[in-house]
Coordinates of C-alpha atoms in Angstrom, one line a residue:
Chain A
M1 CA 0.0 0.0 0.0
Q2 CA 1.3 3.4 -0.9
S3 CA 1.7 5.7 2.0
K4 CA -0.3 8.9 2.3
K5 CA 1.5 12.0 1.1
T6 CA 1.5 15.3 3.0
V7 CA 2.6 18.4 1.3
I8 CA 4.1 21.4 3.2
V9 CA 3.4 24.4 1.1
D10 CA 6.7 26.3 0.7
Y11 CA 5.8 29.6 -0.7
G12 CA 8.9 31.4 0.4
M13 CA 7.7 32.7 3.8
G14 CA 9.7 31.6 6.8
N15 CA 11.5 28.5 8.0
M16 CA 9.6 25.4 6.9
F17 CA 12.2 23.0 8.2
S18 CA 10.8 22.9 11.8
V19 CA 7.5 21.9 10.4
L20 CA 9.2 19.2 8.3
R21 CA 11.0 17.9 11.4
A22 CA 7.8 17.8 13.5
C23 CA 6.2 15.8 10.7
A24 CA 9.1 13.4 10.7
N25 CA 8.7 13.0 14.5
A26 CA 5.0 12.2 14.1
G27 CA 5.8 9.7 11.4
L28 CA 4.1 11.7 8.7
D29 CA 5.5 11.3 5.2
A30 CA 5.9 15.0 4.2
V31 CA 7.6 17.0 1.5
L32 CA 8.2 20.7 0.9
T33 CA 6.8 22.0 -2.4
A34 CA 5.5 25.1 -4.1
D35 CA 4.2 23.1 -7.1
R36 CA 0.4 23.5 -7.5
K37 CA 0.1 20.0 -9.0
E38 CA 1.6 18.5 -5.9
V39 CA -0.8 20.4 -3.8
E40 CA -3.7 19.3 -5.9
A41 CA -2.6 15.6 -5.7
A42 CA -1.7 15.6 -1.9
D43 CA -3.5 13.5 0.7
A44 CA -3.0 16.3 3.2
V45 CA -1.7 19.8 3.2
I46 CA 0.2 21.9 5.8
L47 CA 0.2 25.7 5.2
P48 CA 2.8 27.2 7.4
G49 CA 4.4 30.7 7.2
V50 CA 6.0 33.5 9.1
G51 CA 6.1 37.1 8.1
A52 CA 3.9 39.6 6.3
F53 CA 0.4 38.8 5.1
G54 CA 0.5 40.9 1.9
A55 CA 3.8 39.4 0.8
A56 CA 2.5 35.9 1.5
M57 CA -0.6 36.4 -0.6
E58 CA 1.5 37.9 -3.4
N59 CA 3.7 34.8 -3.4
I60 CA 0.7 32.5 -3.3
N61 CA -0.9 34.3 -6.2
R62 CA 2.3 34.4 -8.2
L63 CA 2.8 30.6 -7.7
D64 CA -0.9 30.2 -8.7
L65 CA -1.6 28.4 -5.4
A66 CA -4.7 30.3 -4.2
K67 CA -7.3 28.3 -6.1
P68 CA -5.6 24.9 -5.4
L69 CA -5.5 25.7 -1.7
K70 CA -9.2 26.8 -1.6
D71 CA -10.2 23.7 -3.6
F72 CA -8.2 21.6 -1.2
C73 CA -10.0 23.0 1.8
A74 CA -13.3 22.2 0.0
S75 CA -12.2 18.7 -0.9
G76 CA -12.5 17.2 2.6
R77 CA -8.9 16.2 2.8
P78 CA -7.1 17.3 6.0
L79 CA -5.4 20.7 6.0
L80 CA -3.4 22.2 8.8
G81 CA -2.7 26.0 8.8
V82 CA 0.0 27.3 11.2
C83 CA 0.6 30.9 12.3
L84 CA 0.6 33.0 9.1
G85 CA -1.0 29.9 7.4
F86 CA -3.9 30.3 9.8
Q87 CA -4.3 34.0 9.0
L88 CA -4.2 33.4 5.3
L89 CA -7.4 31.4 5.5
M90 CA -9.3 34.5 6.5
T91 CA -11.2 36.9 4.3
E92 CA -8.8 39.8 4.7
S93 CA -6.0 41.4 6.8
E94 CA -5.6 45.0 7.8
E95 CA -1.8 44.7 7.6
F96 CA -0.4 47.7 5.7
G97 CA -3.8 48.6 4.2
M98 CA -6.3 45.9 3.4
N99 CA -5.2 42.6 1.8
R100 CA -7.4 39.9 0.6
G101 CA -6.9 36.4 2.0
L102 CA -8.0 33.0 0.8
D103 CA -11.4 33.6 2.4
V104 CA -11.9 30.0 3.4
I105 CA -13.1 31.1 6.9
K106 CA -14.9 34.5 7.3
G107 CA -12.8 36.7 9.5
V108 CA -10.4 39.6 9.6
V109 CA -6.7 39.7 10.7
R110 CA -6.0 42.7 13.0
K111 CA -3.0 44.2 14.7
F112 CA -2.5 44.0 18.4
P113 CA -2.9 47.6 19.8
V114 CA 0.4 49.4 20.6
P115 CA 0.7 50.7 23.2
N116 CA -1.8 48.7 25.2
N117 CA -3.0 49.0 28.7
E118 CA -1.1 45.8 29.7
G119 CA 2.2 47.2 28.6
A120 CA 2.6 44.1 26.5
K121 CA 5.2 44.2 23.8
V122 CA 4.3 43.5 20.2
P123 CA 5.1 41.1 18.6
Q124 CA 4.0 38.6 21.2
I125 CA 7.0 36.2 21.4
G126 CA 6.6 33.4 23.9
W127 CA 4.3 30.8 25.5
N128 CA 0.7 31.4 26.3
A129 CA -2.3 29.4 27.3
I130 CA -4.9 28.1 24.9
K131 CA -8.3 28.1 26.6
Q132 CA -11.0 25.7 25.4
C133 CA -14.1 27.3 23.9
R134 CA -15.7 24.1 22.8
S135 CA -15.0 20.4 23.0
W136 CA -11.6 19.4 21.4
E137 CA -12.9 15.8 20.8
G138 CA -12.5 15.0 17.2
T139 CA -10.2 18.0 16.5
V140 CA -6.4 17.8 16.4
L141 CA -6.3 19.3 19.9
E142 CA -7.8 16.0 21.3
G143 CA -6.0 14.8 24.4
L144 CA -4.6 18.2 25.3
V145 CA -5.4 19.8 28.7
D146 CA -7.5 23.0 28.7
G147 CA -5.2 25.9 29.4
E148 CA -2.1 24.2 27.9
Y149 CA 0.8 26.4 26.9
M150 CA 1.8 26.8 23.3
Y151 CA 4.5 29.0 21.6
F152 CA 3.4 32.1 19.8
V153 CA 5.2 34.6 17.6
H154 CA 2.9 37.2 16.0
S155 CA 1.8 40.9 15.8
F156 CA -1.6 40.2 14.2
Y157 CA -4.5 38.1 15.4
V158 CA -7.6 36.6 13.9
A159 CA -11.1 38.1 14.5
L160 CA -13.7 35.6 13.2
D161 CA -17.0 36.9 11.9
S162 CA -18.7 34.0 13.7
T163 CA -16.9 32.1 16.5
E164 CA -18.6 28.7 15.5
A165 CA -15.3 27.3 14.2
A166 CA -13.2 28.5 17.2
C167 CA -11.5 25.8 19.3
S168 CA -9.5 27.9 21.7
N169 CA -9.0 31.5 22.8
T170 CA -5.8 33.2 24.0
S171 CA -5.3 36.5 25.8
Y172 CA -2.6 39.0 25.0
A173 CA -2.2 42.8 25.0
G174 CA -5.7 43.1 26.5
I175 CA -7.3 41.2 23.6
E176 CA -8.9 37.8 23.8
Y177 CA -8.6 36.3 20.4
T178 CA -9.2 33.0 18.6
S179 CA -6.0 31.0 18.7
S180 CA -7.2 27.9 16.9
I181 CA -10.1 26.8 14.7
S182 CA -11.5 23.5 13.4
R183 CA -14.1 23.3 10.7
G184 CA -14.6 19.9 9.1
N185 CA -11.3 18.9 7.5
V186 CA -9.6 22.4 8.1
F187 CA -7.7 22.9 11.3
A188 CA -5.5 26.0 11.9
C189 CA -3.7 27.6 14.8
Q190 CA -2.0 30.9 15.5
F191 CA 0.7 29.2 17.7
H192 CA 3.6 27.0 16.5
P193 CA 2.8 23.4 17.5
E194 CA 6.2 22.4 16.0
K195 CA 7.9 24.6 18.6
S196 CA 5.6 23.8 21.5
A197 CA 7.4 20.8 22.9
W198 CA 5.6 17.5 23.5
N199 CA 2.2 19.1 23.7
G200 CA 2.6 20.7 20.3
L201 CA 3.8 17.4 18.9
K202 CA 0.5 15.8 20.0
I203 CA -1.2 18.0 17.4
Y204 CA 1.1 16.6 14.6
T205 CA 0.4 13.1 15.9
N206 CA -3.4 13.8 15.9
F207 CA -3.1 15.3 12.4
K208 CA -1.2 12.2 11.2
K209 CA -4.1 10.0 12.5
R210 CA -6.5 12.0 10.4
V211 CA -4.3 11.7 7.3
T212 CA -3.7 8.0 7.6
G213 CA -7.2 7.3 8.9
E214 CA -5.9 5.4 12.0
Chain B
M1 CA 1.1 40.1 33.5
K2 CA 2.6 38.4 30.5
N3 CA 4.2 35.0 30.6
V4 CA 8.0 35.2 30.9
R5 CA 10.5 32.8 29.2
I6 CA 13.3 31.0 30.9
I7 CA 16.1 30.4 28.4
P8 CA 19.3 28.4 29.1
R9 CA 22.3 29.8 27.3
L10 CA 24.8 27.3 26.0
D11 CA 28.2 28.7 25.1
I12 CA 30.0 26.4 22.8
K13 CA 33.7 26.1 21.9
G14 CA 34.5 23.4 19.4
P15 CA 32.6 20.2 20.4
N16 CA 32.2 21.3 24.1
L17 CA 29.9 23.3 26.3
V18 CA 32.1 26.0 28.1
K19 CA 31.5 28.7 30.6
G20 CA 33.7 31.6 31.6
I21 CA 33.5 34.7 33.8
H22 CA 33.2 38.1 32.2
M23 CA 33.4 36.0 29.0
E24 CA 36.9 34.9 29.7
G25 CA 38.7 31.9 31.3
L26 CA 36.5 29.3 29.6
R27 CA 36.0 26.1 31.4
V28 CA 34.9 23.0 29.6
L29 CA 31.7 21.6 31.3
G30 CA 30.6 18.8 29.0
Q31 CA 28.7 17.8 25.9
P32 CA 26.3 20.5 24.6
W33 CA 23.7 18.0 23.4
E34 CA 23.3 16.4 26.8
F35 CA 22.7 19.8 28.4
A36 CA 20.2 20.8 25.7
R37 CA 18.2 17.7 26.0
H38 CA 18.1 17.9 29.8
Y39 CA 16.9 21.5 29.7
Y40 CA 14.3 20.7 27.0
E41 CA 12.9 17.8 29.1
N42 CA 12.8 19.9 32.2
G43 CA 10.8 22.8 30.7
A44 CA 13.2 25.3 29.1
D45 CA 11.1 27.7 27.0
E46 CA 13.8 28.2 24.4
L47 CA 17.5 27.5 24.0
I48 CA 20.3 29.9 23.0
F49 CA 23.5 28.5 21.5
V50 CA 26.5 30.8 21.3
D51 CA 29.6 29.9 19.4
V52 CA 32.0 31.8 21.6
V53 CA 35.0 31.8 19.4
A54 CA 33.3 32.0 16.0
S55 CA 33.5 35.7 15.8
L56 CA 37.2 35.7 16.6
Y57 CA 38.1 33.2 13.9
Q58 CA 35.2 34.0 11.6
R59 CA 34.0 30.5 11.5
N60 CA 31.0 28.6 12.8
S61 CA 31.3 25.1 14.1
L62 CA 27.9 24.8 15.6
K63 CA 26.0 23.2 12.7
D64 CA 26.2 19.6 13.9
I65 CA 25.0 20.5 17.4
I66 CA 22.2 22.6 16.0
S67 CA 21.0 19.8 13.6
K68 CA 20.9 17.2 16.4
T69 CA 19.1 19.6 18.8
A70 CA 16.6 20.6 16.2
R71 CA 15.8 17.0 15.2
E72 CA 15.2 16.0 18.8
T73 CA 13.9 19.0 20.7
F74 CA 10.9 21.1 19.7
I75 CA 11.3 24.5 21.3
P76 CA 12.7 27.7 19.7
L77 CA 16.4 27.7 19.1
T78 CA 18.4 30.8 18.8
V79 CA 22.0 30.7 17.5
A80 CA 24.6 33.4 17.9
G81 CA 28.3 33.7 17.1
G82 CA 30.1 34.5 13.9
I83 CA 27.0 35.1 11.8
R84 CA 28.2 37.8 9.3
T85 CA 26.3 37.3 6.1
I86 CA 22.9 36.4 4.7
E87 CA 24.5 33.1 3.5
N88 CA 25.6 32.4 7.1
M89 CA 22.0 33.0 8.3
K90 CA 20.6 30.7 5.6
D91 CA 23.0 28.0 6.7
I92 CA 22.2 28.2 10.4
L93 CA 18.4 28.4 9.8
R94 CA 18.6 25.4 7.4
A95 CA 20.6 23.5 10.0
G96 CA 17.6 24.0 12.4
A97 CA 17.8 27.3 14.2
D98 CA 14.6 29.3 14.4
K99 CA 16.3 32.7 15.1
V100 CA 19.8 34.1 14.6
A101 CA 21.4 36.6 16.9
I102 CA 23.9 39.1 15.5
N103 CA 26.2 41.5 17.3
T104 CA 29.6 42.2 15.6
A105 CA 28.2 42.1 12.0
A106 CA 25.3 44.5 13.0
I107 CA 27.6 47.0 14.6
Q108 CA 29.9 47.0 11.6
N109 CA 27.0 47.4 9.2
P110 CA 23.7 48.4 10.9
E111 CA 21.8 48.0 7.6
F112 CA 22.5 44.3 7.8
I113 CA 19.7 44.2 10.4
R114 CA 17.3 45.7 7.9
T115 CA 18.3 43.4 5.1
A116 CA 18.1 40.3 7.3
S117 CA 14.8 41.2 8.9
R118 CA 13.2 41.9 5.5
L119 CA 14.4 38.6 4.1
F120 CA 13.7 36.3 7.1
G121 CA 11.1 38.3 9.0
S122 CA 11.8 40.4 12.1
S123 CA 10.9 37.6 14.5
T124 CA 13.9 35.6 13.1
I125 CA 16.4 38.4 13.8
V126 CA 17.7 38.9 17.4
V127 CA 20.2 41.7 18.0
S128 CA 22.7 40.7 20.7
I129 CA 24.0 43.6 22.8
E130 CA 26.9 43.0 25.1
A131 CA 27.4 46.0 27.4
M132 CA 29.8 47.2 30.0
L133 CA 29.4 50.1 32.4
E134 CA 32.2 52.7 32.0
N135 CA 32.2 56.2 33.6
G136 CA 28.4 56.0 34.1
K137 CA 27.7 54.9 30.5
Y138 CA 26.8 51.5 29.2
L139 CA 29.0 50.8 26.1
V140 CA 28.6 48.1 23.6
Y141 CA 31.4 45.5 23.0
T142 CA 31.6 43.0 20.1
D143 CA 33.5 39.8 19.5
N144 CA 32.2 38.3 22.7
G145 CA 33.2 41.1 24.9
R146 CA 36.7 41.6 23.4
E147 CA 36.3 44.7 21.1
Y148 CA 35.5 48.2 22.3
T149 CA 33.1 50.1 20.0
G150 CA 32.3 53.3 21.9
V151 CA 28.6 52.9 20.9
E152 CA 26.1 53.5 23.7
A153 CA 23.8 50.6 24.5
L154 CA 20.6 52.6 24.8
A155 CA 21.0 54.4 21.5
W156 CA 22.0 51.1 19.8
A157 CA 19.0 49.2 21.1
K158 CA 16.6 51.9 19.8
K159 CA 18.4 51.8 16.4
A160 CA 18.3 48.0 16.2
E161 CA 14.5 48.1 16.8
E162 CA 14.1 50.8 14.1
L163 CA 16.1 48.7 11.7
G164 CA 13.8 45.7 12.2
A165 CA 15.2 43.6 15.0
G166 CA 12.6 41.3 16.5
E167 CA 14.2 40.9 20.0
I168 CA 17.2 42.1 22.0
L169 CA 19.4 39.8 23.8
L170 CA 21.0 42.0 26.4
T171 CA 24.1 40.8 28.2
S172 CA 25.9 42.6 31.0
I173 CA 29.6 41.8 30.6
D174 CA 30.2 43.1 34.1
R175 CA 27.9 40.5 35.6
E176 CA 28.3 37.7 33.2
G177 CA 29.4 34.5 34.9
T178 CA 29.6 36.1 38.3
G179 CA 26.4 34.9 39.9
E180 CA 26.1 38.4 41.5
G181 CA 22.7 39.2 39.9
F182 CA 21.5 40.8 36.7
D183 CA 22.2 44.4 35.9
E184 CA 18.7 45.6 36.5
E185 CA 19.5 49.2 35.7
L186 CA 20.8 48.3 32.2
T187 CA 17.8 46.0 31.6
I188 CA 15.1 48.6 32.6
M189 CA 16.9 51.3 30.7
V190 CA 16.7 49.3 27.4
S191 CA 13.4 47.6 28.1
K192 CA 11.6 50.9 28.7
A193 CA 13.1 52.4 25.5
V194 CA 12.1 49.7 23.0
S195 CA 8.8 48.0 22.2
I196 CA 10.3 44.7 21.2
P197 CA 11.0 42.0 23.8
V198 CA 14.3 42.1 25.8
I199 CA 16.0 39.0 27.0
A200 CA 18.1 39.7 30.1
C201 CA 21.4 37.8 30.4
G202 CA 24.4 37.8 32.6
G203 CA 24.8 37.4 36.4
C204 CA 22.0 35.0 37.4
G205 CA 22.9 33.4 40.8
T206 CA 19.7 33.0 42.7
L207 CA 16.0 32.7 42.3
E208 CA 15.6 36.3 43.6
H209 CA 17.8 37.5 40.8
V210 CA 15.4 36.0 38.2
A211 CA 12.3 37.6 39.8
G212 CA 14.1 40.9 40.2
V213 CA 15.1 41.3 36.6
I214 CA 11.6 40.6 35.5
L215 CA 9.8 42.8 38.1
D216 CA 12.3 45.6 38.4
G217 CA 14.2 45.2 35.1
G218 CA 11.2 44.7 32.9
A219 CA 12.7 41.7 31.1
E220 CA 10.3 39.7 28.9
A221 CA 12.7 36.7 29.1
V222 CA 15.6 35.7 31.2
S223 CA 18.6 33.8 30.1
M224 CA 21.1 32.0 32.3
A225 CA 24.0 29.6 32.1
S226 CA 26.2 28.9 35.2
V227 CA 23.3 28.3 37.6
L228 CA 21.9 25.7 35.4
H229 CA 25.1 24.2 34.0
Y230 CA 26.8 23.6 37.4
A231 CA 23.8 21.5 38.4
M232 CA 24.5 19.3 35.3
A233 CA 28.2 19.4 35.0
G234 CA 30.0 16.4 36.4
R235 CA 27.1 14.1 35.7
S236 CA 28.6 11.1 33.9
D237 CA 26.4 11.4 30.8
A238 CA 27.2 15.1 30.3
A239 CA 30.9 14.9 31.1
R240 CA 32.0 12.8 28.1
I241 CA 34.2 15.6 26.7
T242 CA 36.2 15.6 23.6
G243 CA 38.8 17.8 22.0
E244 CA 40.8 20.7 23.4
G245 CA 39.9 23.1 26.2
N246 CA 40.4 23.7 29.9
T247 CA 39.1 20.5 31.5
E248 CA 40.8 21.0 34.9
F249 CA 37.6 22.1 36.5
L250 CA 35.7 19.0 35.5
R251 CA 38.5 16.6 36.4
S252 CA 38.8 18.2 39.9
G253 CA 35.2 17.3 40.7
R254 CA 34.8 20.7 42.5
S255 CA 31.7 22.7 42.6
L256 CA 31.6 26.5 42.0
S257 CA 31.4 27.9 45.5
T258 CA 29.9 31.2 44.6
I259 CA 26.8 29.8 42.8
T260 CA 24.2 27.4 44.1
P261 CA 23.0 25.4 41.1
L262 CA 19.3 25.7 40.2
G263 CA 16.9 23.6 38.1
I264 CA 14.5 25.1 35.6
G265 CA 11.6 23.6 37.6
D266 CA 12.9 25.4 40.8
I267 CA 13.0 28.7 38.9
K268 CA 9.5 28.4 37.5
K269 CA 8.0 27.2 40.8
Y270 CA 9.5 30.3 42.5
L271 CA 8.3 32.7 39.8
R272 CA 4.7 31.3 40.0
S273 CA 4.7 31.5 43.8
H274 CA 5.6 35.2 43.3
A275 CA 2.7 35.8 40.8
I276 CA 5.0 35.9 37.8
P277 CA 3.3 33.7 35.1
C278 CA 5.3 31.3 33.0
R279 CA 4.7 28.1 31.1
H280 CA 4.4 25.0 33.3
E281 CA 3.1 21.5 33.1
L282 CA -0.6 21.5 33.9
D283 CA -0.8 17.9 35.1
G284 CA 2.0 18.3 37.5
I285 CA 4.6 16.3 35.5
N286 CA 7.6 18.4 34.9
A287 CA 9.0 16.4 32.1
K288 CA 8.1 14.6 28.9

């Protein structure tokens, strides 16, 4: 039997190697690619990314990846969005003027207020708690404890139009924001599970189970 | 209050973990990988690797250690020492680092910060500032505390932020390796002046020092070496040393009289008991 193939979309934004290593740790057969055909043919897709929303969408459009990614989300095959990869699933971002996103999930990407009444520095760089806002059963967060710590690096956060898809909330700079979502086959998180030690690796292990149907 | 990070700093010379005082008189303490794994399993929030001689010889011998650590530990990893070009950065990031810290190269060419942060994203670029107090002024040194620059730390920190640095790793050369406590004055001065996170480094000797540099120094993260390393050094698994270096300390089996070793778990327990939030294991297990 041929093993299931996971594609990590390498569209030139940030260090994808840590995602690749987390996949290897979870036993997921993954490759880095920017080729739309490979995305279309994949059994599962991981959309990572670090950096600016506008530049990321520019790269995605230039590589002709927007439609394949949207189609993939609609296909029922598992997709994991991480950090900027989570934000890109939204309708738009207010980073340096308005930028259109993939519009898979209705929502806006906003900047943390600076200064803020908590004296919190922006970007948020560090560990923070993810608080359950609905059951994690059947999502890739299954098995984690409510309030678990994950590693975050970001200046912008996701504000969903409707919080139906939200799995967890996190508080920073006086804002309580959605830190992960799950809707059908699409899961995405603002934090970096590949940098969140053994608890983050559980997310990759759970994702692998979805990919292989274990 | 925000969650603070506890970051072990591992100074590396050749194949070994070393530690000096005021960045000199390096003692070999053991195998870097054994220390890195131990800290990871005991709740370190990040790791910083510093190639302490790279800047001097313009080389970087860390890649093997980085690769192994990145394959087997899953927390952020910052690498410093001898990173001078975009190519150097690509190499180190490809080997498994998440962030790179630059000092000498940034001082020589401040625009390098801008170029690097545009290319890799601000959150990947840490500017390392090593400062010494002289006639009432904090002045920046490069090449691991060897080279005088005459640049003032405060002005340099502001400029680094403006050029796109994502974080500042702030080391007090005066306190480094002494266990006498962090330079809180230096830390609060820089922390108040920039809107990016400041990692305080140099001088950690007690639990009170850690809490102090957070509460009074305004540090977002705290980095330490000796207090953690001396709890590990001498353990048989860590002490398999190879290559050159001053191994007299290890062979003698002595402990460092001025510093009481601490575990990461001790530090976090203390911080939490003083209402300073930090990541901890929720089910009470402090390891994997």
